[in-house]
Coordinates of C-alpha atoms in Angstrom, one line a residue:
Chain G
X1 CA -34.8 -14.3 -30.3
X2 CA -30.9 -14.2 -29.2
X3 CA -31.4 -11.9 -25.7
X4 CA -28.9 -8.8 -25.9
X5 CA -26.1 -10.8 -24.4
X6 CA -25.9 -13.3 -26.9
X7 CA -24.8 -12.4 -31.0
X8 CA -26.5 -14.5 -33.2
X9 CA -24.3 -17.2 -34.5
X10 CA -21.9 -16.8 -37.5
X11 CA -22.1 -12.6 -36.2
X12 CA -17.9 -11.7 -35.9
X13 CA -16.8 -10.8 -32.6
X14 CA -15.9 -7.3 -32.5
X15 CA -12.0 -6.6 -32.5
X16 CA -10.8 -5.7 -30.0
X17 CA -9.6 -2.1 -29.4
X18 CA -5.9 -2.0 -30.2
X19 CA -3.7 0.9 -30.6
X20 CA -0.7 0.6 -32.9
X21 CA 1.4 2.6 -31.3
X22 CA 2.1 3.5 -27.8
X23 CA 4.8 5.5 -26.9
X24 CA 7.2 4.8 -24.0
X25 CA 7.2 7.2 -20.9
X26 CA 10.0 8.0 -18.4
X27 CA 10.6 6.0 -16.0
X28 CA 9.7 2.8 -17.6
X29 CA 5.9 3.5 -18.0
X30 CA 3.8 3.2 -21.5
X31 CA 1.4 5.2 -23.1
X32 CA -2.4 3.1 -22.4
X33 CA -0.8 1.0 -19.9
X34 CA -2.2 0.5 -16.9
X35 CA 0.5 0.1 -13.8
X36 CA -1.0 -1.7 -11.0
X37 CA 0.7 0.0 -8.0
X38 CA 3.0 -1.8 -5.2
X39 CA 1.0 -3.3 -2.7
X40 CA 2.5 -5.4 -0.2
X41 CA 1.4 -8.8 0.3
X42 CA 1.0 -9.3 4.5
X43 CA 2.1 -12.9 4.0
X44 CA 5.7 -11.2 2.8
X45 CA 5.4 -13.4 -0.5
X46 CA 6.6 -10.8 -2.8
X47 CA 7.9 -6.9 -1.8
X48 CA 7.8 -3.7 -3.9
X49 CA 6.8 -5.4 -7.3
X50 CA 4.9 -3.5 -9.9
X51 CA 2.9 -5.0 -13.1
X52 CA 1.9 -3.9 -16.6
X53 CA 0.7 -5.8 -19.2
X54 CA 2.3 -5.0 -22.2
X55 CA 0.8 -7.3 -24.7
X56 CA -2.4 -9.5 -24.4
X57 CA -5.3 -10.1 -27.1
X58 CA -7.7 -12.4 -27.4
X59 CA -5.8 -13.1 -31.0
X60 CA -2.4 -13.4 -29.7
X61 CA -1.2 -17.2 -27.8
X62 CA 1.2 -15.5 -25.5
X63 CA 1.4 -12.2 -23.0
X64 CA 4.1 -9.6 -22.4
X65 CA 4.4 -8.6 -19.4
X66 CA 6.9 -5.9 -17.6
X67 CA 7.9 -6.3 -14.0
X68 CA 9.8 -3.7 -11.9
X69 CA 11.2 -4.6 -8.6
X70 CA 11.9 -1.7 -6.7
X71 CA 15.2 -2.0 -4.6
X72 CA 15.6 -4.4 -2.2
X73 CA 12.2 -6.0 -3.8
X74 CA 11.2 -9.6 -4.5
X75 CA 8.7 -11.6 -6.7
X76 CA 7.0 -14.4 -5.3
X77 CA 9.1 -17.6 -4.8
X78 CA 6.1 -20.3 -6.7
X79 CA 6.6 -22.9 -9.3
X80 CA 4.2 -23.9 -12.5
X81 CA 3.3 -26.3 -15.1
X82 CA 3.4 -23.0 -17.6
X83 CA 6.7 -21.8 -18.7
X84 CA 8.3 -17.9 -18.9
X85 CA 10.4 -16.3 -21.4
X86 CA 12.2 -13.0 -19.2
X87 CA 14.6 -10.5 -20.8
X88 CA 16.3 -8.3 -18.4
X89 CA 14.9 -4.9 -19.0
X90 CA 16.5 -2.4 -16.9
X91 CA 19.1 -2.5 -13.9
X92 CA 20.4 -5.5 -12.3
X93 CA 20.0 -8.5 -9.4
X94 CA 19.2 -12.2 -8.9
X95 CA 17.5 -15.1 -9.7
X96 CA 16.4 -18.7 -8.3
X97 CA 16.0 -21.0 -10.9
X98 CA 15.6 -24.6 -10.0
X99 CA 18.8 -25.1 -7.7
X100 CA 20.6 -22.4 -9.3
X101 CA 21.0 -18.5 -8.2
X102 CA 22.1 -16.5 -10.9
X103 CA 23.3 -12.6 -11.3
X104 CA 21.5 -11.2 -13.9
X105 CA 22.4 -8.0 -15.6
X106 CA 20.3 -5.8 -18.4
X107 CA 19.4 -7.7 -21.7
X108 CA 20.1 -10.9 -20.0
X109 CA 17.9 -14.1 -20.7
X110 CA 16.1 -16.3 -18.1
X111 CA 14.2 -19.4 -19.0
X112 CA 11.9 -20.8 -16.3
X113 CA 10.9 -24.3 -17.4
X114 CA 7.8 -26.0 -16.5
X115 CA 7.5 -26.4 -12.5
X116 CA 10.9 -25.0 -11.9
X117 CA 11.2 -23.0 -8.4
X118 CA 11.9 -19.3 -9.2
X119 CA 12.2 -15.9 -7.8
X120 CA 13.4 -12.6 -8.9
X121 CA 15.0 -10.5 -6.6
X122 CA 16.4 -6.4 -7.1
X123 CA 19.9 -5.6 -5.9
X124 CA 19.9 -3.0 -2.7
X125 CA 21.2 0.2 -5.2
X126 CA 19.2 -0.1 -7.9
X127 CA 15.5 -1.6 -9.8
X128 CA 15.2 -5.0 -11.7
X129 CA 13.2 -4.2 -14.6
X130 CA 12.2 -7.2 -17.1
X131 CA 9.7 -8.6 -19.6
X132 CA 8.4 -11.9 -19.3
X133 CA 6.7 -13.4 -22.0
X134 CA 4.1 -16.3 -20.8
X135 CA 1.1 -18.2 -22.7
X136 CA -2.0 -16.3 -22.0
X137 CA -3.7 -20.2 -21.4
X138 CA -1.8 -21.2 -17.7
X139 CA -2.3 -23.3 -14.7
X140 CA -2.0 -20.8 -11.0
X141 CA 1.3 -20.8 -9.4
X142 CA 2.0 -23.2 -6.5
X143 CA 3.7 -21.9 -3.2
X144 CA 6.4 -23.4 -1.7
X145 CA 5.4 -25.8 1.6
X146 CA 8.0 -25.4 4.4
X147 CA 9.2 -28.5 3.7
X148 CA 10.4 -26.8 0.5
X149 CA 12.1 -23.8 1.9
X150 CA 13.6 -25.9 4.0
X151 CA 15.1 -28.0 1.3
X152 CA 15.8 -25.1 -1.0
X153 CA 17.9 -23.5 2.2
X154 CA 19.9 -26.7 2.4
X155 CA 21.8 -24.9 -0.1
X156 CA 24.0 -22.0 1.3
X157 CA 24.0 -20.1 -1.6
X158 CA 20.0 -20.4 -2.0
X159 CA 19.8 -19.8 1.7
X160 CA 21.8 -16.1 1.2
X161 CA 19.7 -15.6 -2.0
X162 CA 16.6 -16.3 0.0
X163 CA 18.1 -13.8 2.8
X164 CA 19.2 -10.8 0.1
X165 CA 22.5 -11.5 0.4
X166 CA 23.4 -13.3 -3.0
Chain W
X1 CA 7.4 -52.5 -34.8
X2 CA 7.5 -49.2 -34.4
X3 CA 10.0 -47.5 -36.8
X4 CA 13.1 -45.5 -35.2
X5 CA 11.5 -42.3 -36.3
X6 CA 8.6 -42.8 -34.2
X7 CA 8.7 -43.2 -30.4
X8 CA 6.0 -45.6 -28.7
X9 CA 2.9 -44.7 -27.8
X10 CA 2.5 -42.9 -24.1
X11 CA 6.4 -42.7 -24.1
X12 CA 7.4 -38.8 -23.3
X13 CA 9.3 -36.5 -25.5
X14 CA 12.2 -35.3 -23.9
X15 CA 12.3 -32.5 -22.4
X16 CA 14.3 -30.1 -25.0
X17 CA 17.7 -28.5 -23.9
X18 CA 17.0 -25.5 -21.5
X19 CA 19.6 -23.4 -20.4
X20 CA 18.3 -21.6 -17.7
X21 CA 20.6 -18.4 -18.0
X22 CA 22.0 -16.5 -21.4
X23 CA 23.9 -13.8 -20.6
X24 CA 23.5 -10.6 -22.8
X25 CA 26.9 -9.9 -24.7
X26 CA 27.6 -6.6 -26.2
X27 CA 25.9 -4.7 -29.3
X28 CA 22.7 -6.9 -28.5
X29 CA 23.5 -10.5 -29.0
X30 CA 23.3 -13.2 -26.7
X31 CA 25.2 -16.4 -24.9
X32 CA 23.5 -19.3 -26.7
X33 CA 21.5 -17.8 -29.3
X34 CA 22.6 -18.4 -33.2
X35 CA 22.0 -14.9 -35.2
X36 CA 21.4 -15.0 -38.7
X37 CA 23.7 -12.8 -40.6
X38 CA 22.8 -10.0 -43.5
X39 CA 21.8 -11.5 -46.2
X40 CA 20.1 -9.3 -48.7
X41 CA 17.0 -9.9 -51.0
X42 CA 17.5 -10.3 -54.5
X43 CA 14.0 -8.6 -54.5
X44 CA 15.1 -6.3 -52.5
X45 CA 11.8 -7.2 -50.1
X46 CA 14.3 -6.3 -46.9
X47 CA 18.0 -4.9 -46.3
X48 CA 20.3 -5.2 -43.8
X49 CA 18.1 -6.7 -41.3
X50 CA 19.4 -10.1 -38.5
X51 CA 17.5 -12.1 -36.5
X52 CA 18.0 -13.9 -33.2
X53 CA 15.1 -15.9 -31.6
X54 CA 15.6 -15.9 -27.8
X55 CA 12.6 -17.6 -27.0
X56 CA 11.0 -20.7 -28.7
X57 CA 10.1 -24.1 -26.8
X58 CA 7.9 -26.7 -27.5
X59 CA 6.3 -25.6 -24.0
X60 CA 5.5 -22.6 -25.1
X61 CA 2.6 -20.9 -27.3
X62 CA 4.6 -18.1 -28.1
X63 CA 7.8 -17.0 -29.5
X64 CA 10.3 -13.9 -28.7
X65 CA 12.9 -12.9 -31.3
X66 CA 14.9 -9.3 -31.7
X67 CA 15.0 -8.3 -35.2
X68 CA 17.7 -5.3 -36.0
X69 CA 18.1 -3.5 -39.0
X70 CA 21.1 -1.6 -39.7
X71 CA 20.8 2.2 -40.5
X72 CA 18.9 2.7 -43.8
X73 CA 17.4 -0.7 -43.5
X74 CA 13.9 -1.8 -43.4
X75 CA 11.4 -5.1 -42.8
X76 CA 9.4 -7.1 -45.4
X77 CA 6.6 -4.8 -46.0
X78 CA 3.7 -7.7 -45.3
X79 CA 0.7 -8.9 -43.7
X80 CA -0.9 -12.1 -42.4
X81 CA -3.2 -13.2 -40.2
X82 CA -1.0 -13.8 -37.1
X83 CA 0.0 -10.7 -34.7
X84 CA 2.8 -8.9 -33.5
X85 CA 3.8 -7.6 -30.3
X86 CA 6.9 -5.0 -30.4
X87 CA 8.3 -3.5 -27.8
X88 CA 11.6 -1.4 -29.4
X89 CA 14.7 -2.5 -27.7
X90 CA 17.5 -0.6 -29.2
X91 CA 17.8 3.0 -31.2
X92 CA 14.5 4.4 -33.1
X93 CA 13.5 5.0 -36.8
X94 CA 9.8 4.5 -38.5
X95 CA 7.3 1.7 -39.1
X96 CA 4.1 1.2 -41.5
X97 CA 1.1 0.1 -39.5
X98 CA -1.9 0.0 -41.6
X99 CA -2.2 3.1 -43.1
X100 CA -0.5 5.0 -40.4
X101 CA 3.4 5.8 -40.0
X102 CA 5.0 6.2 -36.5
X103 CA 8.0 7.6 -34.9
X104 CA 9.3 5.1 -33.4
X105 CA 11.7 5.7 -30.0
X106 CA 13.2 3.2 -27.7
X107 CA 11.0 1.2 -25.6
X108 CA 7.9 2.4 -27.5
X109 CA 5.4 -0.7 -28.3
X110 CA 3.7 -1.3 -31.8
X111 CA 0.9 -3.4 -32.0
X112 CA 0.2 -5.4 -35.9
X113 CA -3.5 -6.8 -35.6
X114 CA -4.0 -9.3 -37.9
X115 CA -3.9 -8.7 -41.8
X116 CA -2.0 -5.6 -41.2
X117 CA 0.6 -4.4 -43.9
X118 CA 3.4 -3.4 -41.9
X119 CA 6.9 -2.3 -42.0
X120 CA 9.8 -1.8 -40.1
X121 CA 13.0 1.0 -41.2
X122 CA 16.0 2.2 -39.7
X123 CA 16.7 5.8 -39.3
X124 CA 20.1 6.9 -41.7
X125 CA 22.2 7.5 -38.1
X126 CA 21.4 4.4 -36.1
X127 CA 20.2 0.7 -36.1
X128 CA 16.6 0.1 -34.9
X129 CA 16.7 -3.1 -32.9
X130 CA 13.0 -4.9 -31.7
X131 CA 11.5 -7.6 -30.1
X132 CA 8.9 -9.0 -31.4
X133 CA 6.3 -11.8 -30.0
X134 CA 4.4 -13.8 -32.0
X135 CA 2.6 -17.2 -32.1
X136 CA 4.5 -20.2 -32.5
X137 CA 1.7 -21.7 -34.6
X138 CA 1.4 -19.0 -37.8
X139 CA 0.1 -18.5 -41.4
X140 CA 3.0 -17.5 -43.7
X141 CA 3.3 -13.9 -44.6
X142 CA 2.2 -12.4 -48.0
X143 CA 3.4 -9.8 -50.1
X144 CA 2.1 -6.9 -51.9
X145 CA 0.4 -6.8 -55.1
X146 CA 1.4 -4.0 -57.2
X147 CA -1.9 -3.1 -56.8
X148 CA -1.3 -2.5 -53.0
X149 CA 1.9 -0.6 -53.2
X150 CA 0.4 2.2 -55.9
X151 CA -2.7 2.3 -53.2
X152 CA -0.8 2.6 -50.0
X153 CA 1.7 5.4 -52.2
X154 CA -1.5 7.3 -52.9
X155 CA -0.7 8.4 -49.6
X156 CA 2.2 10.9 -49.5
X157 CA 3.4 10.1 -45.8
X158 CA 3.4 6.1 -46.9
X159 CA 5.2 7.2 -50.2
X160 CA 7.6 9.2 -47.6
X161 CA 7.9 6.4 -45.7
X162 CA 8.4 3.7 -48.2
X163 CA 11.2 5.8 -49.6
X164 CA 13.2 5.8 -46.6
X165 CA 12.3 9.8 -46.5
X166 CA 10.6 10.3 -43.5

Protein backbone atom coordinates (compact mmCIF):
# COMPACT_ATOMS: atom_id res chain seq x y z
CA UNK A 1 0.00 0.00 0.00
CA UNK A 2 1.42 3.55 -1.26
CA UNK A 3 1.89 5.38 2.45
CA UNK A 4 0.04 8.85 2.41
CA UNK A 5 2.98 10.62 1.08
CA UNK A 6 3.31 8.75 -1.98
CA UNK A 7 0.30 8.88 -4.99
CA UNK A 8 0.09 5.84 -6.64
CA UNK A 9 1.68 5.82 -9.95
CA UNK A 10 -0.02 7.08 -13.24
CA UNK A 11 -2.29 9.41 -10.25
CA UNK A 12 -1.94 13.36 -11.92
CA UNK A 13 -0.31 15.71 -9.74
CA UNK A 14 -2.60 18.20 -8.56
CA UNK A 15 -2.29 21.78 -10.30
CA UNK A 16 -1.12 23.92 -8.75
CA UNK A 17 -3.12 26.92 -7.36
CA UNK A 18 -2.97 29.69 -9.90
CA UNK A 19 -4.85 32.82 -10.08
CA UNK A 20 -5.50 34.33 -13.45
CA UNK A 21 -5.48 37.63 -12.50
CA UNK A 22 -3.75 39.65 -10.00
CA UNK A 23 -4.09 43.07 -9.94
CA UNK A 24 -1.22 45.58 -9.47
CA UNK A 25 -1.06 47.71 -6.22
CA UNK A 26 0.55 51.14 -5.55
CA UNK A 27 3.74 51.34 -5.17
CA UNK A 28 4.92 48.54 -7.23
CA UNK A 29 3.24 45.68 -5.14
CA UNK A 30 0.83 42.83 -6.60
CA UNK A 31 -2.15 41.37 -5.49
CA UNK A 32 -0.95 37.43 -4.02
CA UNK A 33 2.51 38.43 -3.97
CA UNK A 34 4.55 37.95 -1.38
CA UNK A 35 7.38 40.93 -0.79
CA UNK A 36 10.19 39.62 1.11
CA UNK A 37 11.21 42.78 3.15
CA UNK A 38 14.77 44.57 3.01
CA UNK A 39 17.07 43.00 5.23
CA UNK A 40 20.54 43.90 5.15
CA UNK A 41 23.23 41.52 4.58
CA UNK A 42 26.11 42.21 7.49
CA UNK A 43 28.73 41.14 4.97
CA UNK A 44 27.50 44.59 2.90
CA UNK A 45 26.91 42.22 -0.22
CA UNK A 46 23.76 43.81 -1.35
CA UNK A 47 21.82 47.08 0.47
CA UNK A 48 18.04 48.02 0.50
CA UNK A 49 16.95 45.28 -2.15
CA UNK A 50 13.49 43.86 -2.10
CA UNK A 51 12.10 40.55 -3.98
CA UNK A 52 8.82 39.25 -5.39
CA UNK A 53 8.28 36.51 -7.42
CA UNK A 54 6.15 37.26 -10.05
CA UNK A 55 5.89 34.20 -12.06
CA UNK A 56 7.04 30.57 -11.06
CA UNK A 57 5.21 27.11 -11.73
CA UNK A 58 6.13 23.95 -11.71
CA UNK A 59 4.76 24.06 -15.63
CA UNK A 60 6.55 27.08 -16.69
CA UNK A 61 10.81 26.78 -17.72
CA UNK A 62 11.53 30.20 -16.55
CA UNK A 63 10.74 32.72 -13.43
CA UNK A 64 9.78 36.42 -13.33
CA UNK A 65 11.06 38.12 -10.83
CA UNK A 66 10.71 42.01 -9.63
CA UNK A 67 13.53 43.68 -7.92
CA UNK A 68 13.35 47.17 -6.23
CA UNK A 69 16.42 48.87 -5.08
CA UNK A 70 15.67 51.47 -2.76
CA UNK A 71 17.91 54.63 -3.26
CA UNK A 72 21.31 54.54 -2.83
CA UNK A 73 20.76 50.41 -2.85
CA UNK A 74 22.74 47.66 -4.45
CA UNK A 75 22.33 43.94 -5.62
CA UNK A 76 24.87 41.63 -4.99
CA UNK A 77 28.03 41.87 -7.18
CA UNK A 78 28.15 37.56 -8.19
CA UNK A 79 28.55 35.88 -11.50
CA UNK A 80 26.70 32.37 -12.90
CA UNK A 81 26.65 29.75 -15.38
CA UNK A 82 22.59 30.64 -15.65
CA UNK A 83 21.75 33.63 -17.66
CA UNK A 84 19.10 36.77 -16.84
CA UNK A 85 16.76 38.59 -19.04
CA UNK A 86 16.09 42.30 -16.89
CA UNK A 87 13.73 45.01 -18.22
CA UNK A 88 13.95 48.25 -16.42
CA UNK A 89 10.75 48.60 -14.59
CA UNK A 90 10.60 51.81 -12.81
CA UNK A 91 13.12 54.78 -12.09
CA UNK A 92 16.66 54.78 -13.11
CA UNK A 93 20.64 53.88 -12.22
CA UNK A 94 23.53 51.53 -13.09
CA UNK A 95 24.80 48.49 -14.00
CA UNK A 96 28.13 46.17 -14.12
CA UNK A 97 28.10 43.95 -16.80
CA UNK A 98 31.23 42.12 -17.61
CA UNK A 99 33.75 45.26 -17.91
CA UNK A 100 31.11 47.56 -18.78
CA UNK A 101 28.98 50.14 -16.47
CA UNK A 102 26.05 51.16 -18.07
CA UNK A 103 23.18 53.98 -17.22
CA UNK A 104 20.04 52.42 -17.39
CA UNK A 105 16.83 54.15 -17.65
CA UNK A 106 12.97 52.79 -17.43
CA UNK A 107 12.06 50.10 -20.17
CA UNK A 108 15.63 49.54 -20.84
CA UNK A 109 17.13 45.96 -21.53
CA UNK A 110 20.04 44.21 -19.78
CA UNK A 111 21.34 40.86 -20.84
CA UNK A 112 23.62 39.14 -18.32
CA UNK A 113 25.30 36.23 -20.15
CA UNK A 114 26.49 33.09 -18.58
CA UNK A 115 29.24 33.92 -15.81
CA UNK A 116 29.30 37.48 -16.58
CA UNK A 117 30.15 39.83 -13.39
CA UNK A 118 27.00 41.99 -12.59
CA UNK A 119 25.56 44.36 -10.22
CA UNK A 120 22.64 46.64 -10.11
CA UNK A 121 22.80 49.65 -8.41
CA UNK A 122 19.81 52.68 -7.60
CA UNK A 123 20.70 56.25 -8.33
CA UNK A 124 20.79 58.50 -4.86
CA UNK A 125 17.23 60.43 -5.87
CA UNK A 126 15.24 57.83 -6.88
CA UNK A 127 14.32 53.48 -6.85
CA UNK A 128 15.57 50.98 -9.57
CA UNK A 129 12.76 48.84 -10.18
CA UNK A 130 13.17 45.85 -12.83
CA UNK A 131 12.04 42.35 -13.90
CA UNK A 132 14.42 39.71 -14.43
CA UNK A 133 13.39 36.73 -16.16
CA UNK A 134 15.72 33.60 -15.23
CA UNK A 135 15.33 29.66 -15.78
CA UNK A 136 13.72 28.26 -12.73
CA UNK A 137 16.67 25.11 -13.19
CA UNK A 138 20.07 27.27 -12.08
CA UNK A 139 23.52 26.81 -10.64
CA UNK A 140 24.08 29.40 -7.05
CA UNK A 141 25.76 32.53 -7.68
CA UNK A 142 29.53 32.83 -7.14
CA UNK A 143 31.11 35.82 -5.13
CA UNK A 144 33.68 37.72 -6.22
CA UNK A 145 37.41 36.75 -4.44
CA UNK A 146 39.46 39.94 -3.65
CA UNK A 147 41.51 39.17 -6.25
CA UNK A 148 38.50 39.93 -8.37
CA UNK A 149 37.52 43.24 -6.97
CA UNK A 150 40.71 44.10 -7.18
CA UNK A 151 40.93 43.49 -10.92
CA UNK A 152 37.39 44.82 -11.59
CA UNK A 153 38.68 48.26 -9.73
CA UNK A 154 41.65 48.34 -12.11
CA UNK A 155 39.13 50.00 -14.07
CA UNK A 156 38.29 53.70 -12.97
CA UNK A 157 35.02 53.78 -14.15
CA UNK A 158 34.25 50.24 -12.39
CA UNK A 159 36.08 51.49 -9.37
CA UNK A 160 33.42 54.73 -9.16
CA UNK A 161 30.55 52.35 -10.07
CA UNK A 162 31.69 50.05 -7.30
CA UNK A 163 32.00 53.43 -4.95
CA UNK A 164 28.26 54.92 -6.04
CA UNK A 165 29.64 57.40 -7.95
CA UNK A 166 29.01 56.21 -11.64
CA UNK B 1 34.25 14.16 -43.38
CA UNK B 2 32.14 15.98 -41.68
CA UNK B 3 29.82 18.15 -43.92
CA UNK B 4 30.06 22.13 -43.64
CA UNK B 5 26.57 22.10 -42.08
CA UNK B 6 27.75 20.11 -39.19
CA UNK B 7 30.47 21.17 -36.81
CA UNK B 8 32.80 18.27 -35.26
CA UNK B 9 31.97 16.51 -32.55
CA UNK B 10 33.00 18.15 -28.92
CA UNK B 11 33.61 21.46 -30.92
CA UNK B 12 31.44 24.41 -29.04
CA UNK B 13 28.81 26.41 -30.60
CA UNK B 14 29.58 29.85 -30.47
CA UNK B 15 28.38 31.79 -28.18
CA UNK B 16 25.40 33.84 -30.05
CA UNK B 17 25.69 37.74 -30.38
CA UNK B 18 24.82 39.37 -26.88
CA UNK B 19 24.55 42.90 -26.53
CA UNK B 20 24.70 43.52 -23.12
CA UNK B 21 22.59 46.85 -23.14
CA UNK B 22 19.26 47.89 -25.35
CA UNK B 23 18.15 51.04 -24.62
CA UNK B 24 14.36 51.60 -24.50
CA UNK B 25 13.38 54.16 -27.34
CA UNK B 26 10.11 55.92 -27.27
CA UNK B 27 6.38 54.53 -27.73
CA UNK B 28 7.76 51.09 -26.38
CA UNK B 29 10.31 49.79 -28.83
CA UNK B 30 13.74 48.99 -28.32
CA UNK B 31 17.62 49.49 -29.52
CA UNK B 32 18.30 46.14 -31.28
CA UNK B 33 15.10 44.47 -31.30
CA UNK B 34 13.31 43.91 -34.90
CA UNK B 35 9.27 44.55 -34.35
CA UNK B 36 7.00 42.90 -36.57
CA UNK B 37 4.59 45.32 -38.19
CA UNK B 38 0.50 45.09 -38.47
CA UNK B 39 -0.35 42.73 -40.50
CA UNK B 40 -3.90 41.64 -40.32
CA UNK B 41 -5.56 38.19 -40.60
CA UNK B 42 -7.42 37.32 -43.44
CA UNK B 43 -9.43 35.26 -40.83
CA UNK B 44 -9.64 37.89 -38.96
CA UNK B 45 -8.09 35.48 -35.91
CA UNK B 46 -6.17 38.97 -34.57
CA UNK B 47 -6.02 42.88 -35.53
CA UNK B 48 -3.81 45.32 -35.11
CA UNK B 49 -1.50 43.55 -32.89
CA UNK B 50 3.07 43.78 -33.08
CA UNK B 51 5.46 41.89 -31.64
CA UNK B 52 8.98 42.37 -30.33
CA UNK B 53 10.86 39.52 -28.58
CA UNK B 54 13.38 41.12 -26.20
CA UNK B 55 14.58 37.97 -24.75
CA UNK B 56 15.40 34.72 -26.54
CA UNK B 57 18.93 32.80 -26.26
CA UNK B 58 19.95 29.50 -26.78
CA UNK B 59 21.04 29.87 -22.91
CA UNK B 60 17.93 30.35 -21.89
CA UNK B 61 14.70 28.13 -21.12
CA UNK B 62 12.53 30.94 -21.48
CA UNK B 63 11.47 33.63 -23.70
CA UNK B 64 10.23 37.41 -23.04
CA UNK B 65 8.40 39.28 -25.83
CA UNK B 66 5.93 42.54 -25.51
CA UNK B 67 2.94 42.10 -27.61
CA UNK B 68 0.81 45.54 -28.26
CA UNK B 69 -2.37 45.79 -29.77
CA UNK B 70 -3.64 48.96 -31.02
CA UNK B 71 -7.03 50.41 -29.69
CA UNK B 72 -9.86 48.11 -30.82
CA UNK B 73 -7.52 45.30 -31.30
CA UNK B 74 -7.36 41.91 -29.77
CA UNK B 75 -5.08 38.43 -29.59
CA UNK B 76 -5.69 35.02 -31.22
CA UNK B 77 -8.32 33.68 -29.14
CA UNK B 78 -6.40 30.13 -28.37
CA UNK B 79 -5.04 27.56 -26.19
CA UNK B 80 -2.20 25.06 -25.89
CA UNK B 81 -0.46 23.34 -23.52
CA UNK B 82 2.41 25.74 -22.77
CA UNK B 83 1.81 28.84 -20.27
CA UNK B 84 1.86 32.35 -20.10
CA UNK B 85 3.16 34.81 -17.78
CA UNK B 86 1.86 38.56 -18.30
CA UNK B 87 2.70 41.24 -16.55
CA UNK B 88 0.87 44.50 -18.52
CA UNK B 89 3.42 46.95 -19.48
CA UNK B 90 1.66 49.73 -21.22
CA UNK B 91 -2.31 51.15 -21.13
CA UNK B 92 -5.17 48.58 -20.01
CA UNK B 93 -8.19 46.96 -21.81
CA UNK B 94 -9.73 43.16 -21.23
CA UNK B 95 -8.59 39.55 -21.62
CA UNK B 96 -10.38 36.04 -21.82
CA UNK B 97 -8.99 33.62 -19.33
CA UNK B 98 -10.89 30.47 -19.20
CA UNK B 99 -14.19 31.38 -18.68
CA UNK B 100 -13.48 34.47 -16.86
CA UNK B 101 -13.02 38.19 -18.31
CA UNK B 102 -10.72 40.74 -16.51
CA UNK B 103 -10.14 44.30 -16.34
CA UNK B 104 -6.98 44.58 -17.09
CA UNK B 105 -4.74 47.92 -15.72
CA UNK B 106 -1.13 48.61 -16.05
CA UNK B 107 1.21 46.47 -14.31
CA UNK B 108 -1.56 43.93 -13.42
CA UNK B 109 -0.30 40.09 -14.08
CA UNK B 110 -2.43 37.39 -15.89
CA UNK B 111 -1.63 34.00 -15.50
CA UNK B 112 -2.81 31.21 -18.78
CA UNK B 113 -2.36 27.64 -17.24
CA UNK B 114 -2.04 25.32 -19.75
CA UNK B 115 -4.98 24.52 -22.22
CA UNK B 116 -6.46 27.78 -21.40
CA UNK B 117 -8.62 29.62 -24.18
CA UNK B 118 -7.40 33.05 -23.83
CA UNK B 119 -7.54 36.39 -25.36
CA UNK B 120 -6.07 39.63 -25.27
CA UNK B 121 -8.18 43.26 -26.46
CA UNK B 122 -7.49 46.71 -26.53
CA UNK B 123 -9.74 49.17 -25.00
CA UNK B 124 -11.36 51.77 -28.00
CA UNK B 125 -9.12 54.85 -26.31
CA UNK B 126 -5.68 53.24 -25.91
CA UNK B 127 -3.17 50.49 -26.88
CA UNK B 128 -2.78 47.64 -24.41
CA UNK B 129 0.87 46.71 -24.51
CA UNK B 130 2.26 43.18 -22.53
CA UNK B 131 4.98 41.10 -21.75
CA UNK B 132 4.62 37.96 -21.95
CA UNK B 133 7.02 34.83 -20.80
CA UNK B 134 6.81 31.73 -22.17
CA UNK B 135 8.87 28.54 -22.76
CA UNK B 136 11.25 28.43 -25.54
CA UNK B 137 10.45 24.82 -26.11
CA UNK B 138 6.33 24.94 -26.99
CA UNK B 139 3.41 23.03 -28.65
CA UNK B 140 1.77 25.17 -31.40
CA UNK B 141 -1.41 26.94 -30.45
CA UNK B 142 -4.89 25.74 -31.60
CA UNK B 143 -7.97 27.37 -32.53
CA UNK B 144 -11.46 27.18 -31.78
CA UNK B 145 -14.01 24.91 -33.12
CA UNK B 146 -17.19 26.44 -33.84
CA UNK B 147 -18.34 24.38 -31.39
CA UNK B 148 -16.22 26.28 -28.69
CA UNK B 149 -17.04 29.75 -29.73
CA UNK B 150 -21.18 29.11 -29.57
CA UNK B 151 -20.14 27.44 -25.92
CA UNK B 152 -17.90 30.12 -24.61
CA UNK B 153 -20.91 32.88 -26.14
CA UNK B 154 -23.35 30.99 -24.06
CA UNK B 155 -21.88 33.18 -21.65
CA UNK B 156 -23.15 36.81 -22.00
CA UNK B 157 -19.86 38.49 -20.39
CA UNK B 158 -17.57 36.23 -23.02
CA UNK B 159 -20.21 37.21 -25.81
CA UNK B 160 -19.55 40.95 -24.35
CA UNK B 161 -16.11 40.39 -24.45
CA UNK B 162 -15.65 38.74 -27.68
CA UNK B 163 -17.51 41.63 -29.28
CA UNK B 164 -15.15 44.20 -28.24
CA UNK B 165 -18.24 45.36 -25.87
CA UNK B 166 -17.08 45.17 -22.59
Amino acid sequence: MASPAHKPQGEPEAAPERIPHRAARDSYLWDGVEMRPYKEDERALYKTITRQVLFSDPNMAGELRYFEVAPGGFSTLERHAHMHGVLILRGSGHCLVGDAVKSLATHDLVTIAPMTWHQFRAGKGEPLGFLCMVDAQRDRPQLPTPEDVTRLRSDPAIAAFLDGTS
